[in-house]
Amino acid sequence: MIKKILLAWLFFLILSVVVPPLFHKRAEAGGWDITTEYGDADAAERALVIDDNTEALLWRLRLIENAKERIILVTFEFWDDNSGTDIMSALLAAADRGVQVQVMVDGIGGVMRLGGSGHFKELTSHPNIEVRFYNTINLLTPWKANYRMHDKYLIADDFAYILGGRNTGDLFLGDYKASYNEDRDILVYETVPGRGRSYCQLVEHFEQVWNLPCCKPYKGYGKAKGELPEHYLWLQQEYKEAFESVDWILETQETDGLTLLSGEIGPSNKKPLVWQALVDKMQGESDVLMITPYIICSKDMYRDMEALSESGVRLSIIINAVESGANPFGCTDYLNQKDQILDVSTEVCEYWGDQSLHTKTVLLGEHTSIVGSCNIDMRSVYLDTELMLVIESSQITKELREYAKEMKSKSKIVSSDGVQFGENYKEESITAGKKLLYGILRILIVPFRQLL
């Protein structure tokens, strides 16, 4: 009887996880719109592109060090590793000088990686620091386990924030690992503190998610290590440039405006509002470049892209080459879906860089760039919370197109006309082990594509 009950419960768990994400909602064209005026029209926001992982760590430390009243850190994954300890020690030092710190982490990764962390326990023991986990696993509601918080940003007072695709850990921050992920953040500086449009949008988004019933206060266990103050002293010596004064105007570039794209935030199947906003913005553009670690599309997403192609949009896509990609599920789905992807795009550039690609960027013409956390996959479109920042700036778009040009030089470019190789592409055969793995996964993942 016990065995039967356990098997029935296991079957129920599997159905709860796999079935609900099969049913995709739709968002109307033009359905994503800002009906509320945010900030002041004259409160210009300046921006800086951060593509280097060490610079990404340094700028986070600068924001934390310059904050005087409030710090907000939101991250999908937070590791207790080298850079994670760097960030925790800086946050604790800020709390010691009276700054109110709020940290929000996705519940599954938070429990797995931080639940027993002595450093994290030390951080969260401070009275000026409050931590919440988004949608931790509840065995009474297993169908909610698939809905994750994929937002990644850091806000310092009302003068600056960083938003992009980087998690908090050595894969994304600092120079601690030989193998890491290439990624992109945008630092935004407020010329009028607290009044920039995207800043006001981001703070409102944070407050809405922070106050959801599924965001539970962290209740740590284990013993606090008591090592963070000493680590902070080391940090001041190791990264001296992060503790020097900053000329924010000099470091950033003028923009013609920034707008934040966000979608539904609760732990449930979501309307694809961010995806629909991207589709709406791509409509009418002759030259669109999409950079994503992998591409896993639903039928509706394929139809949207096909409509763009038929309307004259020239869509180029840069993804990880299957020979070097770090996500075997994304690579495998690309092998299964390659013909359909080529049908709705002008070309696919299979990028083989020095490191695995984790960047999420859409470039529209010569003036508009969109950067953030949203992968072009069904999980990001229908299940997770996501943020994308629309940047109106010819200078920044030109910078990002130059970077993409360099990526193309390291790519195998596949189109209906055949295959071309970038001048810096290193042609290597897929290993026998990966070939075997992909062969097996190409069959196994088919029923679970909506979860990848």
Coordinates of C-alpha atoms in Angstrom, one line a residue:
M1 CA 0.0 0.0 0.0
I2 CA 2.8 2.4 0.9
K3 CA 4.6 1.6 -2.4
K4 CA 1.4 2.3 -4.4
I5 CA 0.8 5.6 -2.6
L6 CA 4.4 6.7 -3.3
L7 CA 4.1 5.7 -6.9
A8 CA 0.8 7.6 -7.2
W9 CA 2.4 10.6 -5.6
L10 CA 5.4 10.4 -7.9
F11 CA 3.1 10.2 -11.0
F12 CA 1.1 13.2 -9.7
L13 CA 4.4 15.2 -9.2
I14 CA 5.5 14.4 -12.8
L15 CA 2.1 15.4 -14.2
S16 CA 2.1 18.6 -12.1
V17 CA 5.5 19.7 -13.4
V18 CA 5.1 18.6 -17.1
V19 CA 1.5 19.3 -18.1
P20 CA 0.6 22.9 -17.0
P21 CA 3.4 24.5 -19.1
L22 CA 2.0 22.8 -22.2
F23 CA -0.8 25.3 -22.3
H24 CA 0.5 28.6 -23.6
K25 CA -1.4 31.9 -23.3
R26 CA -1.3 34.5 -26.0
A27 CA -0.7 38.3 -25.9
E28 CA -2.3 40.6 -28.3
A29 CA -0.1 42.6 -30.7
G30 CA 0.4 46.0 -29.1
G31 CA -0.9 44.5 -25.9
W32 CA 2.2 45.5 -24.0
D33 CA 2.0 49.2 -23.4
I34 CA 2.9 51.8 -20.7
T35 CA -0.3 53.4 -19.6
T36 CA 1.3 55.1 -16.6
E37 CA 3.7 58.0 -17.0
Y38 CA 7.0 57.1 -15.2
G39 CA 9.5 59.7 -13.9
D40 CA 10.1 63.0 -15.6
A41 CA 10.5 63.5 -19.3
D42 CA 13.5 65.8 -18.7
A43 CA 15.2 63.3 -16.3
A44 CA 17.8 61.9 -18.8
E45 CA 19.2 58.5 -18.1
R46 CA 22.8 57.7 -19.2
A47 CA 24.1 54.2 -19.9
L48 CA 27.2 52.0 -20.0
V49 CA 27.5 48.6 -21.6
I50 CA 29.3 46.1 -19.4
D51 CA 30.5 43.0 -21.4
D52 CA 33.6 42.1 -19.3
N53 CA 33.0 39.9 -16.2
T54 CA 35.7 41.6 -14.1
E55 CA 34.2 45.0 -15.0
A56 CA 30.8 43.6 -14.1
L57 CA 32.1 42.8 -10.6
L58 CA 33.8 46.2 -10.2
W59 CA 30.8 48.2 -11.1
R60 CA 28.6 46.2 -8.7
L61 CA 31.1 47.0 -6.0
R62 CA 31.1 50.7 -7.0
L63 CA 27.4 50.9 -6.7
I64 CA 27.3 49.2 -3.4
E65 CA 30.1 51.3 -2.0
N66 CA 28.5 54.6 -3.1
A67 CA 25.0 53.8 -1.7
K68 CA 24.0 55.7 1.4
E69 CA 20.4 54.8 2.0
R70 CA 19.2 51.7 0.1
I71 CA 20.5 48.8 -1.9
I72 CA 18.3 46.3 -3.8
L73 CA 19.9 43.1 -5.2
V74 CA 17.8 40.8 -7.2
T75 CA 19.3 37.7 -8.7
F76 CA 18.3 34.4 -10.2
E77 CA 21.3 32.5 -8.8
F78 CA 23.5 33.4 -6.0
W79 CA 26.6 31.3 -5.2
D80 CA 28.7 31.3 -2.0
D81 CA 31.9 31.3 -4.1
N82 CA 34.6 33.9 -4.7
S83 CA 32.6 36.7 -6.3
G84 CA 29.5 35.7 -4.3
T85 CA 31.6 36.3 -1.1
D86 CA 32.9 39.6 -2.6
I87 CA 29.3 40.8 -3.0
M88 CA 28.2 39.6 0.4
S89 CA 31.1 41.3 2.2
A90 CA 30.4 44.6 0.4
L91 CA 26.7 44.4 1.2
L92 CA 27.4 43.7 4.9
A93 CA 29.8 46.6 5.0
A94 CA 27.1 48.8 3.5
A95 CA 24.6 47.6 6.2
D96 CA 27.2 48.4 8.9
R97 CA 27.3 52.0 7.8
G98 CA 23.4 52.2 8.0
V99 CA 22.3 51.3 4.4
Q100 CA 19.1 49.3 4.2
V101 CA 19.7 46.2 2.1
Q102 CA 17.1 44.1 0.4
V103 CA 18.1 40.9 -1.4
M104 CA 15.7 38.7 -3.4
V105 CA 16.7 35.4 -4.9
D106 CA 14.8 32.8 -6.9
G107 CA 13.5 30.2 -4.4
I108 CA 14.9 27.0 -5.8
G109 CA 18.4 28.1 -6.4
G110 CA 18.3 30.1 -3.1
V111 CA 17.5 27.1 -1.0
M112 CA 19.9 24.8 -2.9
R113 CA 22.9 27.1 -2.8
L114 CA 22.4 29.4 0.1
G115 CA 20.3 27.5 2.6
G116 CA 23.3 26.2 4.5
S117 CA 25.8 28.9 3.7
G118 CA 27.7 30.3 6.6
H119 CA 28.5 33.5 4.8
F120 CA 24.9 34.0 3.7
K121 CA 23.8 33.3 7.3
E122 CA 26.2 36.0 8.5
L123 CA 25.0 38.4 5.9
T124 CA 21.3 37.9 6.7
S125 CA 21.8 38.1 10.5
H126 CA 22.4 41.9 10.2
P127 CA 19.4 44.0 11.3
N128 CA 19.7 46.3 8.2
I129 CA 19.5 43.3 5.7
E130 CA 16.3 41.6 4.7
V131 CA 16.2 38.6 2.3
R132 CA 13.3 36.9 0.5
F133 CA 13.2 33.9 -1.7
Y134 CA 10.8 33.8 -4.6
N135 CA 8.5 30.7 -4.9
T136 CA 10.4 28.1 -2.9
I137 CA 9.3 24.5 -3.6
N138 CA 6.1 23.4 -1.8
L139 CA 5.2 19.8 -2.1
L140 CA 1.5 20.7 -1.6
T141 CA 1.6 22.8 -4.8
P142 CA 4.1 21.1 -7.0
W143 CA 2.7 22.6 -10.2
K144 CA 4.2 25.9 -9.2
A145 CA 7.7 24.6 -9.1
N146 CA 8.4 25.5 -12.7
Y147 CA 7.8 29.3 -12.3
R148 CA 11.1 31.0 -11.5
M149 CA 12.2 34.5 -11.0
H150 CA 14.8 35.2 -13.7
D151 CA 15.3 38.9 -13.0
K152 CA 18.9 40.2 -12.4
Y153 CA 19.6 43.7 -11.2
L154 CA 21.2 45.9 -8.6
I155 CA 19.9 49.3 -7.5
A156 CA 21.9 51.8 -5.5
D157 CA 19.9 54.5 -3.8
D158 CA 18.2 56.6 -6.5
F159 CA 21.3 57.3 -8.6
A160 CA 22.1 54.2 -10.6
Y161 CA 21.3 50.6 -11.3
I162 CA 22.7 47.6 -13.2
L163 CA 20.5 45.3 -15.2
G164 CA 21.2 42.4 -17.5
G165 CA 21.8 38.7 -17.8
R166 CA 24.4 38.0 -15.1
N167 CA 23.8 35.9 -12.1
T168 CA 25.8 36.4 -8.9
G169 CA 28.7 34.0 -9.0
D170 CA 32.1 33.2 -10.5
L171 CA 30.6 32.1 -13.9
F172 CA 29.5 35.7 -14.4
L173 CA 31.6 38.0 -12.1
G174 CA 35.3 38.5 -11.7
D175 CA 38.2 36.5 -13.1
Y176 CA 38.1 33.5 -10.8
K177 CA 37.5 30.7 -13.4
A178 CA 39.2 29.6 -16.6
S179 CA 35.8 28.7 -18.0
Y180 CA 33.0 31.2 -17.6
N181 CA 30.0 32.7 -19.4
E182 CA 30.1 35.7 -21.7
D183 CA 27.3 38.0 -20.7
R184 CA 26.1 41.6 -20.8
D185 CA 24.8 44.2 -18.3
I186 CA 23.7 47.8 -18.7
L187 CA 24.6 50.3 -16.0
V188 CA 22.1 53.2 -15.9
Y189 CA 22.9 56.5 -14.3
E190 CA 20.2 58.9 -13.2
T191 CA 21.0 62.6 -14.0
V192 CA 18.0 63.5 -11.9
P193 CA 18.1 61.1 -8.9
G194 CA 15.0 58.8 -8.8
R195 CA 13.2 60.5 -11.6
G196 CA 14.3 58.6 -14.7
R197 CA 11.6 56.6 -16.5
S198 CA 13.3 53.2 -16.5
Y199 CA 14.4 53.6 -12.9
C200 CA 10.9 54.4 -11.7
Q201 CA 9.6 51.3 -13.7
L202 CA 12.3 49.1 -12.1
V203 CA 11.6 50.2 -8.5
E204 CA 7.8 49.7 -9.0
H205 CA 8.5 46.2 -10.5
F206 CA 10.7 45.3 -7.5
E207 CA 8.1 46.4 -5.0
Q208 CA 5.4 44.4 -6.8
V209 CA 7.5 41.2 -6.8
W210 CA 8.9 41.7 -3.3
N211 CA 5.3 41.9 -1.9
L212 CA 4.0 38.8 -3.6
P213 CA 2.7 36.1 -1.2
C214 CA 5.1 33.6 -2.8
C215 CA 8.1 35.7 -1.7
K216 CA 9.0 34.3 1.7
P217 CA 11.5 35.8 4.2
Y218 CA 14.7 33.8 4.4
K219 CA 15.0 31.7 7.5
G220 CA 18.6 30.5 7.5
Y221 CA 20.1 27.7 9.4
G222 CA 23.6 26.7 10.4
K223 CA 26.2 28.9 11.9
A224 CA 27.4 32.3 10.7
K225 CA 31.1 32.2 9.7
G226 CA 32.0 35.7 10.8
E227 CA 34.5 36.0 7.9
L228 CA 32.9 38.7 5.8
P229 CA 34.4 41.8 7.6
E230 CA 37.9 40.4 7.1
H231 CA 37.1 39.6 3.5
Y232 CA 35.9 43.1 2.9
L233 CA 39.3 44.4 4.0
W234 CA 40.9 42.1 1.5
L235 CA 38.4 43.3 -1.2
Q236 CA 39.5 46.9 -0.6
Q237 CA 43.1 46.0 -1.4
E238 CA 42.4 43.6 -4.2
Y239 CA 40.0 45.9 -6.1
K240 CA 41.2 49.4 -5.2
E241 CA 39.7 50.9 -8.3
A242 CA 36.2 49.9 -7.1
F243 CA 36.6 52.1 -4.0
E244 CA 37.8 55.2 -5.8
S245 CA 35.6 58.2 -6.7
V246 CA 33.6 57.8 -9.9
D247 CA 32.8 60.5 -12.6
W248 CA 29.4 59.0 -13.6
I249 CA 28.9 61.4 -16.5
L250 CA 32.3 60.6 -17.9
E251 CA 31.8 56.8 -17.6
T252 CA 28.4 56.7 -19.2
Q253 CA 26.9 57.7 -22.5
E254 CA 23.9 59.9 -23.3
T255 CA 20.7 58.1 -24.5
D256 CA 17.5 59.3 -26.1
G257 CA 15.5 57.3 -23.6
L258 CA 15.2 54.0 -21.7
T259 CA 12.2 51.8 -21.2
L260 CA 11.8 48.6 -19.2
L261 CA 9.9 45.7 -20.6
S262 CA 8.4 43.4 -18.0
G263 CA 5.6 40.8 -17.9
E264 CA 3.4 39.0 -15.4
I265 CA 5.2 38.2 -12.1
G266 CA 3.2 35.6 -10.2
P267 CA 4.1 31.8 -10.1
S268 CA 1.7 30.7 -12.9
N269 CA 1.6 30.3 -16.7
K270 CA 2.2 33.8 -18.1
K271 CA 1.0 35.8 -21.1
P272 CA 4.1 36.3 -23.3
L273 CA 4.1 40.0 -22.8
V274 CA 7.9 40.5 -23.0
W275 CA 8.1 38.4 -26.1
Q276 CA 5.1 40.2 -27.7
A277 CA 6.8 43.6 -26.9
L278 CA 9.9 42.4 -28.7
V279 CA 7.9 41.2 -31.7
D280 CA 6.0 44.5 -31.8
K281 CA 9.3 46.4 -31.8
M282 CA 10.9 44.2 -34.5
Q283 CA 7.9 44.8 -36.8
G284 CA 8.8 47.3 -39.5
E285 CA 12.5 47.0 -39.0
S286 CA 14.6 45.9 -42.0
D287 CA 17.6 44.7 -40.0
V288 CA 17.2 42.8 -36.7
L289 CA 19.9 40.9 -34.9
M290 CA 19.0 38.6 -32.1
I291 CA 21.7 37.2 -29.7
T292 CA 20.6 34.4 -27.4
P293 CA 22.4 31.4 -25.8
Y294 CA 19.9 29.1 -27.4
I295 CA 16.6 29.2 -29.1
I296 CA 13.6 27.0 -28.2
C297 CA 10.4 28.2 -29.8
S298 CA 6.8 27.2 -29.4
K299 CA 4.5 27.0 -32.4
D300 CA 3.2 30.5 -31.7
M301 CA 6.7 31.9 -31.5
Y302 CA 7.5 30.4 -34.8
R303 CA 4.4 31.9 -36.3
D304 CA 5.3 35.3 -34.9
M305 CA 8.8 35.0 -36.5
E306 CA 7.4 33.8 -39.8
A307 CA 5.1 36.8 -39.9
L308 CA 8.1 39.1 -39.3
S309 CA 10.0 37.4 -42.1
E310 CA 7.0 37.7 -44.5
S311 CA 6.7 41.4 -43.7
G312 CA 10.3 42.0 -44.8
V313 CA 12.2 41.8 -41.5
R314 CA 15.7 40.5 -42.1
L315 CA 16.4 38.5 -38.9
S316 CA 19.8 37.3 -38.0
I317 CA 20.3 35.1 -34.9
I318 CA 23.6 34.4 -33.0
I319 CA 23.5 31.3 -30.7
N320 CA 26.1 29.0 -29.2
A321 CA 27.5 26.4 -31.6
V322 CA 26.4 22.9 -30.5
E323 CA 30.1 21.9 -30.5
S324 CA 30.9 24.3 -27.6
G325 CA 27.5 25.2 -26.0
A326 CA 27.3 24.8 -22.2
N327 CA 23.6 23.9 -22.2
P328 CA 23.1 20.4 -23.7
F329 CA 19.3 20.8 -23.8
G330 CA 19.4 24.0 -25.8
C331 CA 21.9 22.6 -28.2
T332 CA 19.9 19.4 -28.6
D333 CA 16.7 21.3 -29.4
Y334 CA 18.5 23.3 -32.0
L335 CA 19.6 20.1 -33.7
N336 CA 15.9 19.0 -33.7
Q337 CA 14.5 22.3 -34.8
K338 CA 17.2 23.7 -37.0
D339 CA 15.1 23.5 -40.3
Q340 CA 12.2 25.4 -38.7
I341 CA 14.5 28.1 -37.3
L342 CA 16.2 28.6 -40.7
D343 CA 12.7 28.9 -42.3
V344 CA 11.8 32.0 -40.1
S345 CA 15.2 33.7 -40.1
T346 CA 17.7 35.0 -42.6
E347 CA 20.7 33.4 -41.1
V348 CA 21.8 31.6 -37.9
C349 CA 25.3 32.3 -36.7
E350 CA 26.6 29.3 -34.6
Y351 CA 29.1 31.1 -32.4
W352 CA 32.2 29.4 -31.1
G353 CA 34.0 31.9 -28.9
D354 CA 36.5 31.4 -26.2
Q355 CA 33.7 31.0 -23.6
S356 CA 30.1 30.0 -23.6
L357 CA 27.6 32.7 -24.7
H358 CA 25.0 33.8 -22.1
T359 CA 24.1 37.2 -23.6
K360 CA 20.5 38.2 -24.4
T361 CA 20.3 41.1 -26.8
V362 CA 18.1 42.3 -29.7
L363 CA 19.4 45.0 -32.0
L364 CA 16.9 46.9 -34.1
G365 CA 18.3 49.0 -37.0
E366 CA 20.9 51.5 -36.0
H367 CA 19.3 53.2 -33.1
T368 CA 17.6 50.7 -30.7
S369 CA 19.2 48.0 -28.5
I370 CA 17.3 45.7 -26.1
V371 CA 19.3 44.0 -23.4
G372 CA 18.3 41.9 -20.4
S373 CA 17.5 38.5 -19.0
C374 CA 15.0 37.0 -21.5
N375 CA 16.3 34.0 -23.5
I376 CA 14.5 33.2 -26.7
D377 CA 13.0 30.0 -25.3
M378 CA 9.6 28.9 -23.9
R379 CA 10.7 29.0 -20.3
S380 CA 11.6 32.7 -20.5
V381 CA 8.5 33.5 -22.6
Y382 CA 5.8 31.6 -20.7
L383 CA 7.1 30.6 -17.3
D384 CA 9.7 32.9 -15.7
T385 CA 9.7 36.6 -14.8
E386 CA 11.9 38.5 -17.2
L387 CA 13.2 42.0 -17.7
M388 CA 14.5 43.6 -20.9
L389 CA 15.8 47.2 -21.2
V390 CA 15.1 49.2 -24.4
I391 CA 17.9 51.6 -25.1
E392 CA 17.4 54.4 -27.6
S393 CA 21.0 55.3 -28.6
S394 CA 22.7 55.3 -32.0
Q395 CA 26.1 55.3 -30.2
I396 CA 25.4 52.3 -28.0
T397 CA 23.7 50.4 -30.8
K398 CA 26.7 50.9 -33.0
E399 CA 29.0 49.6 -30.2
L400 CA 26.8 46.5 -29.8
R401 CA 26.7 45.9 -33.6
E402 CA 30.5 46.1 -33.7
Y403 CA 30.7 43.5 -30.9
A404 CA 28.2 41.3 -32.8
K405 CA 30.3 41.7 -35.9
E406 CA 33.3 40.2 -34.0
M407 CA 31.0 37.4 -32.8
K408 CA 30.0 36.6 -36.4
S409 CA 33.7 36.4 -37.3
K410 CA 33.9 33.4 -34.9
S411 CA 30.7 31.8 -36.2
K412 CA 29.6 29.2 -38.7
I413 CA 26.9 31.2 -40.6
V414 CA 24.0 29.0 -41.8
S415 CA 21.3 30.3 -44.3
S416 CA 19.2 29.0 -47.1
D417 CA 22.1 29.8 -49.4
G418 CA 24.4 27.4 -47.6
V419 CA 27.1 27.6 -45.0
Q420 CA 29.9 30.2 -44.6
F421 CA 32.6 30.5 -42.0
G422 CA 33.7 33.6 -40.2
E423 CA 37.3 34.6 -40.7
N424 CA 38.1 33.7 -37.0
Y425 CA 36.0 30.6 -36.8
K426 CA 37.8 27.6 -35.4
E427 CA 36.4 24.5 -37.1
E428 CA 36.5 21.5 -34.8
S429 CA 34.5 18.3 -34.9
I430 CA 32.0 17.5 -32.1
T431 CA 33.4 15.1 -29.6
A432 CA 32.2 11.5 -29.6
G433 CA 30.9 11.9 -26.1
K434 CA 28.8 14.9 -27.0
K435 CA 27.6 13.3 -30.2
L436 CA 26.3 10.3 -28.2
L437 CA 24.8 12.6 -25.5
Y438 CA 23.0 14.7 -28.1
G439 CA 21.8 11.6 -29.9
I440 CA 20.1 10.3 -26.8
L441 CA 18.8 13.7 -25.7
R442 CA 17.2 14.4 -29.1
I443 CA 14.7 11.7 -28.3
L444 CA 14.3 12.3 -24.5
I445 CA 13.7 16.0 -24.6
V446 CA 10.8 16.0 -27.0
P447 CA 8.0 15.6 -24.4
F448 CA 9.7 18.3 -22.1
R449 CA 10.6 21.0 -24.6
Q450 CA 8.3 23.5 -22.8
L451 CA 10.4 23.2 -19.6
L452 CA 13.9 23.7 -21.1

